[in-house]
Amino acid sequence: MVEQKTPAQLAVMREAGRVVATALATVKKEAAVGVSLLELDAVAREVLRDAGAVSLFDGYQPGFAATPFSGVICTSVNDAVLHGLPSDLRLSDGDLLNVDCGASIDGWCADSAISFCVGTPRAEDLELIATTEEALAAGIAAAVEGNRIGDIGAAISRVQQRAGVGTNLDFGGHGVGRRMHEEPHLPNGGRPGRGLKLRAGHVFAIEPWFWSGPGSAYVIDDDGWTLRSADRTRGAHAEHTVAVTAEGPQILTRL
C-alpha cells in the first residue's frame, strides 16, 4: 500500500522541503575552490539545526552499507554521482559537484539534490547538468493523476536516451513520507502505462542521475558509500520531492 498524504501532511512536508532547498542553496553559495566537503557539510548542518529540522542522512544505514552515513549531505565530485561521503577533500577549479540533502520536520520528510560547477565550468559539464535537469522536469510533468509510475521513468529515459548519456537503474527515485525511502521504487526508466496508478496525495522523490559516458557500470569506494562511474566519466544528479495533486504536480523542495 502506497500512502496518500493529506493536505495537512503535505503542508508539513513542504516546510521540510523549504529547509532542504535552503540548505542546498546555501551550500552552493559557499562552495568555492579550496573549500572542503566537510566544511560544506557543516554549512548544511547549521541550516538544518537553525530550522529545527532533523537530518535524514546522518547515521542512516541501509542494508547495502557497512557503516552509518556520517554527514547531513551527500557530496559527490566529478566521476562520483551518488552517496558521496563528506571528507576533507578540497574543491578544485572546474570540479562538478552533486549535493543531496534530506530533512524532516515533525516526522515528515523531504529530499532533494542539485549539481553545479565550482570555479571555471566545463561546457560538457554544463550540458550534462542541463540534460539531468531536463529529465527531472520531464519526470515531474508526468507525475499527474491517472498516469502510472512507468510514465515517470519513461519520460526520464526519453531525455537520457536522446542525449546519449549513461545511467543505472539500481538506484532511482522512491516514495517519501514518514520515512525518506518508502514504496514504490521509481527507476529512471520504464514503460508507459505500467506500474502503480498515480493518485492525489502520492509523494515521490524523482531523481535522474546521469554520466556523460554511455555506460551503466559503477563502482563503490572503500568508504562503502561513494558511487562512481566505472569508466570515470563525470556525473550529475537532480532531485525534487513532488506531490501528485488534483491541480497537477507540486514541487515540495523549492524555496
Short mmCIF file of C-alpha atoms in Angstrom, two decimals, residues 43-246:
data_model
loop_
_atom_site.label_atom_id
_atom_site.label_comp_id
_atom_site.label_asym_id
_atom_site.label_seq_id
_atom_site.Cartn_x
_atom_site.Cartn_y
_atom_site.Cartn_z
CA VAL A 43 27.17 24.68 6.44
CA ALA A 44 24.19 22.43 5.71
CA ARG A 45 24.17 21.10 9.26
CA GLU A 46 23.82 24.64 10.60
CA VAL A 47 20.88 25.38 8.28
CA LEU A 48 19.04 22.26 9.46
CA ARG A 49 19.81 22.97 13.12
CA ASP A 50 18.63 26.59 12.91
CA ALA A 51 15.35 25.43 11.32
CA GLY A 52 14.74 22.73 13.92
CA ALA A 53 14.90 20.04 11.23
CA VAL A 54 16.33 16.53 11.59
CA SER A 55 18.78 15.18 9.01
CA LEU A 56 17.61 12.10 7.14
CA PHE A 57 21.17 11.16 6.19
CA ASP A 58 23.27 11.46 9.35
CA GLY A 59 23.51 7.97 10.88
CA TYR A 60 21.45 6.36 8.10
CA GLN A 61 22.48 2.76 7.37
CA PRO A 62 20.56 0.82 4.71
CA GLY A 63 21.24 -2.82 4.04
CA PHE A 64 23.95 -2.24 1.44
CA ALA A 65 26.06 -0.03 3.75
CA ALA A 66 28.69 -1.45 6.11
CA THR A 67 28.73 1.72 8.22
CA PRO A 68 26.26 4.52 9.00
CA PHE A 69 26.43 7.63 6.82
CA SER A 70 28.36 10.41 8.54
CA GLY A 71 27.03 13.67 7.17
CA VAL A 72 23.87 15.64 6.51
CA ILE A 73 24.59 15.95 2.78
CA CYS A 74 25.97 13.67 0.09
CA THR A 75 28.86 15.37 -1.71
CA SER A 76 29.77 13.61 -4.97
CA VAL A 77 32.57 15.09 -7.07
CA ASN A 78 33.28 14.61 -10.79
CA ASP A 79 33.06 10.86 -11.57
CA ALA A 80 31.21 10.29 -8.29
CA VAL A 81 27.49 10.81 -8.75
CA LEU A 82 25.66 9.39 -5.71
CA HIS A 83 26.11 8.99 -1.95
CA GLY A 84 29.42 10.82 -1.74
CA LEU A 85 30.60 10.80 1.86
CA PRO A 86 31.76 14.25 3.04
CA SER A 87 35.52 14.25 3.54
CA ASP A 88 38.47 16.60 3.87
CA LEU A 89 38.76 16.72 0.07
CA ARG A 90 39.08 20.36 -1.03
CA LEU A 91 37.34 21.50 -4.18
CA SER A 92 39.40 22.37 -7.24
CA ASP A 93 38.70 24.73 -10.13
CA GLY A 94 36.39 23.04 -12.63
CA ASP A 95 35.02 20.38 -10.29
CA LEU A 96 31.49 19.12 -10.89
CA LEU A 97 29.74 18.77 -7.53
CA ASN A 98 26.49 16.93 -6.79
CA VAL A 99 24.88 17.70 -3.43
CA ASP A 100 21.97 15.71 -1.98
CA CYS A 101 20.15 16.66 1.23
CA GLY A 102 17.21 15.28 3.19
CA ALA A 103 15.47 16.54 6.32
CA SER A 104 12.32 16.03 8.35
CA ILE A 105 10.09 18.32 10.40
CA ASP A 106 7.60 16.82 12.85
CA GLY A 107 8.37 13.40 11.38
CA TRP A 108 7.62 14.30 7.75
CA CYS A 109 10.42 14.10 5.18
CA ALA A 110 11.71 15.85 2.06
CA ASP A 111 14.68 15.02 -0.16
CA SER A 112 16.37 16.96 -2.98
CA ALA A 113 19.63 17.22 -4.93
CA ILE A 114 21.42 19.69 -7.20
CA SER A 115 24.54 19.65 -9.37
CA PHE A 116 26.76 22.60 -10.22
CA CYS A 117 30.27 23.56 -11.28
CA VAL A 118 32.90 25.04 -8.99
CA GLY A 119 35.04 27.81 -10.41
CA THR A 120 35.51 27.69 -14.17
CA PRO A 121 32.89 25.34 -15.67
CA ARG A 122 33.47 22.88 -18.49
CA ALA A 123 31.00 23.21 -21.34
CA GLU A 124 30.34 19.47 -21.30
CA ASP A 125 29.54 19.57 -17.58
CA LEU A 126 27.03 22.38 -18.08
CA GLU A 127 25.42 20.36 -20.87
CA LEU A 128 25.22 17.27 -18.64
CA ILE A 129 23.65 19.27 -15.80
CA ALA A 130 21.13 20.77 -18.23
CA THR A 131 20.23 17.30 -19.53
CA THR A 132 19.73 15.99 -16.00
CA GLU A 133 17.53 18.94 -15.06
CA GLU A 134 15.55 18.50 -18.29
CA ALA A 135 14.96 14.86 -17.36
CA LEU A 136 13.82 15.88 -13.88
CA ALA A 137 11.36 18.36 -15.38
CA ALA A 138 10.04 15.67 -17.72
CA GLY A 139 9.59 13.23 -14.85
CA ILE A 140 7.77 15.83 -12.78
CA ALA A 141 5.47 16.70 -15.68
CA ALA A 142 4.44 13.03 -15.86
CA ALA A 143 3.53 12.89 -12.14
CA VAL A 144 -0.17 13.54 -12.65
CA GLU A 145 -3.31 11.75 -11.51
CA GLY A 146 -4.19 8.81 -13.72
CA ASN A 147 -0.66 8.25 -15.01
CA ARG A 148 1.45 5.38 -13.74
CA ILE A 149 4.93 5.03 -12.27
CA GLY A 150 6.19 3.77 -15.61
CA ASP A 151 5.18 7.05 -17.24
CA ILE A 152 7.59 8.96 -14.96
CA GLY A 153 10.50 6.62 -15.65
CA ALA A 154 9.77 6.58 -19.38
CA ALA A 155 9.76 10.39 -19.52
CA ILE A 156 13.15 10.49 -17.81
CA SER A 157 14.52 7.74 -20.05
CA ARG A 158 13.48 9.54 -23.23
CA VAL A 159 15.64 12.52 -22.28
CA GLN A 160 18.54 10.27 -21.29
CA GLN A 161 18.47 8.24 -24.50
CA ARG A 162 18.12 11.31 -26.71
CA ALA A 163 21.20 12.83 -25.07
CA GLY A 164 23.20 9.59 -25.29
CA VAL A 165 24.26 9.69 -21.64
CA GLY A 166 24.55 6.75 -19.25
CA THR A 167 22.77 5.75 -16.07
CA ASN A 168 21.96 2.67 -13.99
CA LEU A 169 18.55 1.54 -12.76
CA ASP A 170 19.81 0.06 -9.47
CA PHE A 171 19.29 3.41 -7.77
CA GLY A 172 16.50 5.84 -8.54
CA GLY A 173 13.52 7.65 -7.11
CA HIS A 174 11.25 6.48 -4.32
CA GLY A 175 8.22 7.25 -2.25
CA VAL A 176 8.64 9.81 0.54
CA GLY A 177 6.59 10.49 3.66
CA ARG A 178 7.16 9.48 7.25
CA ARG A 179 10.37 7.85 6.05
CA MET A 180 12.89 9.01 3.47
CA HIS A 181 12.59 5.80 1.45
CA GLU A 182 9.08 4.44 1.06
CA GLU A 183 7.40 2.34 -1.60
CA PRO A 184 7.44 2.38 -4.52
CA HIS A 185 10.87 2.28 -6.14
CA LEU A 186 10.89 4.71 -9.06
CA PRO A 187 13.57 3.74 -11.60
CA ASN A 188 14.87 6.24 -14.14
CA GLY A 189 13.47 4.10 -16.91
CA GLY A 190 10.30 2.17 -17.57
CA ARG A 191 7.40 1.50 -19.86
CA PRO A 192 4.49 3.92 -20.16
CA GLY A 193 1.25 2.73 -18.65
CA ARG A 194 2.90 0.23 -16.29
CA GLY A 195 3.08 0.14 -12.51
CA LEU A 196 1.27 1.96 -9.71
CA LYS A 197 -1.56 4.28 -10.77
CA LEU A 198 -0.88 7.80 -9.50
CA ARG A 199 -3.44 9.37 -7.18
CA ALA A 200 -3.68 12.69 -5.37
CA GLY A 201 -1.60 12.59 -2.21
CA HIS A 202 1.11 10.30 -3.54
CA VAL A 203 4.56 11.80 -2.98
CA PHE A 204 7.75 10.77 -4.74
CA ALA A 205 11.39 11.77 -4.84
CA ILE A 206 12.05 11.96 -8.56
CA GLU A 207 15.81 11.86 -9.18
CA PRO A 208 17.50 11.28 -12.52
CA TRP A 209 21.26 10.84 -12.38
CA PHE A 210 23.42 10.52 -15.47
CA TRP A 211 27.01 10.08 -16.57
CA SER A 212 28.44 11.81 -19.61
CA GLY A 213 29.57 8.43 -20.95
CA PRO A 214 27.13 5.83 -22.31
CA GLY A 215 27.94 3.10 -19.78
CA SER A 216 25.88 1.77 -16.88
CA ALA A 217 28.55 0.12 -14.71
CA TYR A 218 29.58 1.66 -11.40
CA VAL A 219 31.99 1.05 -8.55
CA ILE A 220 31.72 1.95 -4.87
CA ASP A 221 34.62 3.46 -2.94
CA ASP A 222 36.21 1.81 0.08
CA ASP A 223 34.11 4.12 2.28
CA GLY A 224 31.18 1.86 1.35
CA TRP A 225 29.09 4.77 0.10
CA THR A 226 30.51 6.88 -2.74
CA LEU A 227 29.26 5.57 -6.10
CA ARG A 228 31.37 6.31 -9.19
CA SER A 229 31.07 5.56 -12.89
CA ALA A 230 33.23 2.58 -13.78
CA ASP A 231 34.60 4.38 -16.84
CA ARG A 232 35.34 7.51 -14.74
CA THR A 233 33.10 9.79 -16.80
CA ARG A 234 31.59 12.67 -14.82
CA GLY A 235 28.10 12.59 -13.39
CA ALA A 236 25.18 14.85 -12.49
CA HIS A 237 22.16 14.35 -10.22
CA ALA A 238 18.94 16.35 -9.89
CA GLU A 239 16.10 15.61 -7.48
CA HIS A 240 12.88 17.07 -6.11
CA THR A 241 10.24 15.76 -3.75
CA VAL A 242 6.98 16.00 -5.70
CA ALA A 243 3.34 15.58 -4.65
CA VAL A 244 0.64 14.41 -7.03
CA THR A 245 -2.36 16.73 -6.61
CA ALA A 246 -5.65 17.41 -8.35
#
